[in-house]
Short mmCIF file of C-alpha atoms in Angstrom, two decimals:
data_model
loop_
_atom_site.label_atom_id
_atom_site.label_comp_id
_atom_site.label_asym_id
_atom_site.label_seq_id
_atom_site.Cartn_x
_atom_site.Cartn_y
_atom_site.Cartn_z
CA MET Z 1 0.00 0.00 0.00
CA GLY Z 2 1.34 3.39 -0.97
CA ALA Z 3 0.53 6.70 0.63
CA MET Z 4 -3.09 7.71 0.67
CA ALA Z 5 -4.06 9.79 -2.31
CA SER Z 6 -4.63 13.34 -1.27
CA ILE Z 7 -8.26 14.24 -0.85
CA PRO Z 8 -9.48 16.75 -3.40
CA PRO Z 9 -10.23 20.10 -1.77
CA ILE Z 10 -13.66 20.40 -3.34
CA LEU Z 11 -16.56 18.03 -2.83
CA VAL Z 12 -19.75 18.27 -4.87
CA ILE Z 13 -22.69 16.39 -3.39
CA GLY Z 14 -25.88 15.63 -5.25
CA LEU Z 15 -28.86 14.48 -3.22
CA GLY Z 16 -32.09 13.05 -4.55
CA ASN Z 17 -33.86 10.10 -6.03
CA ASP Z 18 -33.57 9.09 -9.68
CA PHE Z 19 -37.07 7.63 -9.67
CA ARG Z 20 -38.94 10.64 -8.35
CA SER Z 21 -38.94 12.99 -11.34
CA ASP Z 22 -37.65 16.41 -10.23
CA ASP Z 23 -36.09 14.96 -7.08
CA ARG Z 24 -33.28 13.68 -9.28
CA VAL Z 25 -32.03 17.18 -10.07
CA GLY Z 26 -29.24 17.13 -7.48
CA LEU Z 27 -28.00 13.80 -8.79
CA PHE Z 28 -28.11 15.13 -12.35
CA VAL Z 29 -25.94 18.15 -11.52
CA ALA Z 30 -23.45 16.03 -9.57
CA ARG Z 31 -23.12 13.55 -12.44
CA GLN Z 32 -22.39 16.35 -14.91
CA ILE Z 33 -19.59 17.59 -12.65
CA GLN Z 34 -18.31 14.04 -12.18
CA ALA Z 35 -18.15 13.55 -15.95
CA GLU Z 36 -15.71 16.46 -16.19
CA LYS Z 37 -13.20 14.41 -14.17
CA ASN Z 38 -11.52 17.36 -12.50
CA PRO Z 39 -8.83 15.86 -10.23
CA LYS Z 40 -9.42 18.62 -7.69
CA VAL Z 41 -13.10 17.78 -7.36
CA ASP Z 42 -14.62 14.81 -5.61
CA VAL Z 43 -18.25 13.99 -6.33
CA LEU Z 44 -20.69 12.18 -4.10
CA ILE Z 45 -23.91 11.07 -5.75
CA GLY Z 46 -26.68 10.20 -3.37
CA VAL Z 47 -25.87 9.69 0.29
CA GLY Z 48 -27.24 7.04 2.60
CA ASP Z 49 -27.46 9.09 5.74
CA ALA Z 50 -26.42 12.30 7.40
CA LEU Z 51 -23.39 10.73 9.10
CA GLU Z 52 -21.99 9.57 5.78
CA LEU Z 53 -22.47 13.07 4.44
CA ILE Z 54 -20.73 14.66 7.43
CA ASP Z 55 -17.79 12.24 7.27
CA ARG Z 56 -17.20 13.14 3.66
CA TRP Z 57 -17.65 16.88 3.94
CA ASN Z 58 -15.44 17.08 7.01
CA GLU Z 59 -12.47 16.40 4.73
CA ALA Z 60 -13.15 19.08 2.13
CA ASP Z 61 -12.27 22.77 1.96
CA LEU Z 62 -15.31 23.62 -0.12
CA VAL Z 63 -18.48 21.57 -0.28
CA ILE Z 64 -21.18 22.33 -2.84
CA LEU Z 65 -24.41 20.48 -2.19
CA VAL Z 66 -27.29 20.37 -4.68
CA ASP Z 67 -30.75 19.16 -3.74
CA CYS Z 68 -34.32 19.50 -4.82
CA ALA Z 69 -36.31 22.04 -2.80
CA VAL Z 70 -39.97 21.67 -1.97
CA SER Z 71 -41.20 24.86 -0.39
CA GLY Z 72 -44.12 25.39 -2.73
CA GLY Z 73 -42.32 28.11 -4.69
CA GLU Z 74 -42.28 28.45 -8.43
CA ALA Z 75 -40.95 25.35 -10.18
CA GLY Z 76 -37.37 25.76 -11.26
CA LYS Z 77 -36.65 28.59 -8.83
CA THR Z 78 -33.12 28.27 -7.56
CA TYR Z 79 -31.71 29.11 -4.16
CA ARG Z 80 -28.12 29.51 -3.06
CA PHE Z 81 -27.01 29.58 0.54
CA ASP Z 82 -23.61 29.98 2.09
CA ALA Z 83 -24.74 27.50 4.69
CA LEU Z 84 -22.18 28.27 7.36
CA ALA Z 85 -23.06 31.96 7.17
CA ASP Z 86 -26.76 32.05 6.29
CA PRO Z 87 -29.45 30.05 8.02
CA ILE Z 88 -31.27 27.77 5.61
CA PRO Z 89 -35.04 27.98 5.92
CA GLU Z 90 -36.16 24.66 7.37
CA ALA Z 91 -39.15 24.57 5.03
CA LEU Z 92 -37.01 24.56 1.93
CA PHE Z 93 -35.68 21.02 2.21
CA SER Z 94 -38.56 19.27 3.79
CA ARG Z 95 -38.75 16.05 5.72
CA TYR Z 96 -40.72 14.44 2.93
CA SER Z 97 -37.51 14.16 0.95
CA SER Z 98 -36.59 10.78 -0.46
CA HIS Z 99 -33.45 10.66 1.61
CA ALA Z 100 -33.96 10.00 5.26
CA PHE Z 101 -32.56 13.32 6.43
CA SER Z 102 -32.66 16.89 5.27
CA VAL Z 103 -29.77 19.20 4.52
CA VAL Z 104 -30.80 21.23 7.56
CA ASP Z 105 -30.59 18.13 9.78
CA ALA Z 106 -27.16 17.24 8.45
CA LEU Z 107 -25.90 20.76 9.10
CA ALA Z 108 -27.21 20.70 12.65
CA LEU Z 109 -25.67 17.31 13.30
CA GLY Z 110 -22.37 18.31 11.72
CA GLY Z 111 -22.28 21.41 13.88
CA ALA Z 112 -23.01 19.37 16.98
CA LEU Z 113 -20.20 16.96 16.12
CA GLY Z 114 -17.82 19.78 15.25
CA LYS Z 115 -17.55 18.48 11.69
CA ALA Z 116 -18.10 21.05 9.04
CA PRO Z 117 -16.27 21.94 5.86
CA SER Z 118 -14.48 25.28 5.67
CA LYS Z 119 -17.15 26.47 3.27
CA LEU Z 120 -20.48 24.91 2.41
CA ILE Z 121 -22.62 26.18 -0.44
CA VAL Z 122 -26.09 24.72 -0.79
CA TYR Z 123 -28.11 24.99 -3.99
CA GLY Z 124 -31.79 24.16 -3.95
CA ILE Z 125 -33.93 23.84 -7.06
CA GLU Z 126 -37.66 24.10 -6.53
CA ALA Z 127 -39.39 20.97 -7.79
CA ALA Z 128 -42.57 20.89 -9.84
CA ASP Z 129 -43.20 17.18 -9.57
CA CYS Z 130 -41.68 14.51 -7.33
CA SER Z 131 -44.09 11.75 -8.26
CA PRO Z 132 -42.61 8.48 -9.55
CA GLY Z 133 -40.86 8.96 -12.87
CA THR Z 134 -37.40 9.42 -14.33
CA GLU Z 135 -37.79 12.68 -16.24
CA MET Z 136 -37.37 16.15 -14.82
CA SER Z 137 -40.00 18.75 -15.63
CA PRO Z 138 -38.88 21.38 -18.18
CA ALA Z 139 -38.60 24.17 -15.60
CA VAL Z 140 -36.42 22.04 -13.35
CA ALA Z 141 -34.28 20.73 -16.21
CA ALA Z 142 -33.61 24.34 -17.25
CA ALA Z 143 -32.80 25.30 -13.66
CA ALA Z 144 -30.42 22.34 -13.45
CA GLU Z 145 -28.38 23.82 -16.31
CA ARG Z 146 -28.24 27.20 -14.55
CA VAL Z 147 -27.15 25.61 -11.30
CA LEU Z 148 -24.59 23.48 -13.12
CA ALA Z 149 -23.06 26.63 -14.61
CA ALA Z 150 -23.06 28.25 -11.17
CA VAL Z 151 -21.40 25.22 -9.58
CA ARG Z 152 -18.71 25.23 -12.27
CA ALA Z 153 -18.12 28.92 -11.57
CA GLU Z 154 -17.83 28.24 -7.82
CA ILE Z 155 -15.28 25.51 -8.51
CA ASP Z 156 -13.25 27.72 -10.84
CA ALA Z 157 -13.28 30.56 -8.35
CA ALA Z 158 -12.21 28.26 -5.51
CA LEU Z 159 -9.36 26.88 -7.61
CA GLY Z 160 -8.35 30.32 -8.85
CA VAL Z 161 -9.11 29.44 -12.47
CA GLY Z 162 -10.26 31.99 -15.00
#
């Protein structure tokens, strides 16, 4: 066994469910980033539980998390939070979500355990439809492209590119 590979400083996390229509938007964005194979960026697609999430983000300098939001706002509306600086409205990432915990829960738990990344950016994309299905609604698919561009810009800025 050689030395451990160094952990990339940036972690992109996509949360969601591929079989719940718009709920897959976070996974979609994360996969697009993963396909770019940037050696400085680690990508986590779907997470089993909050502890797994916290263990991974504890190692990163910058974590960008993308999830579907369900606050009843206009479909495709996007939100961006600097989660260690701005409180995230609890209603945005509701308990109904397909994963067993919400972003807000994970943040609270991470804070309690003293495990937080240096910087955590959370993107939420308001869903239109989270019923069973594998296609995103047009508004959410369009928002996914906007968020993807924003995530790429965050990564470039963090790495001092461009």
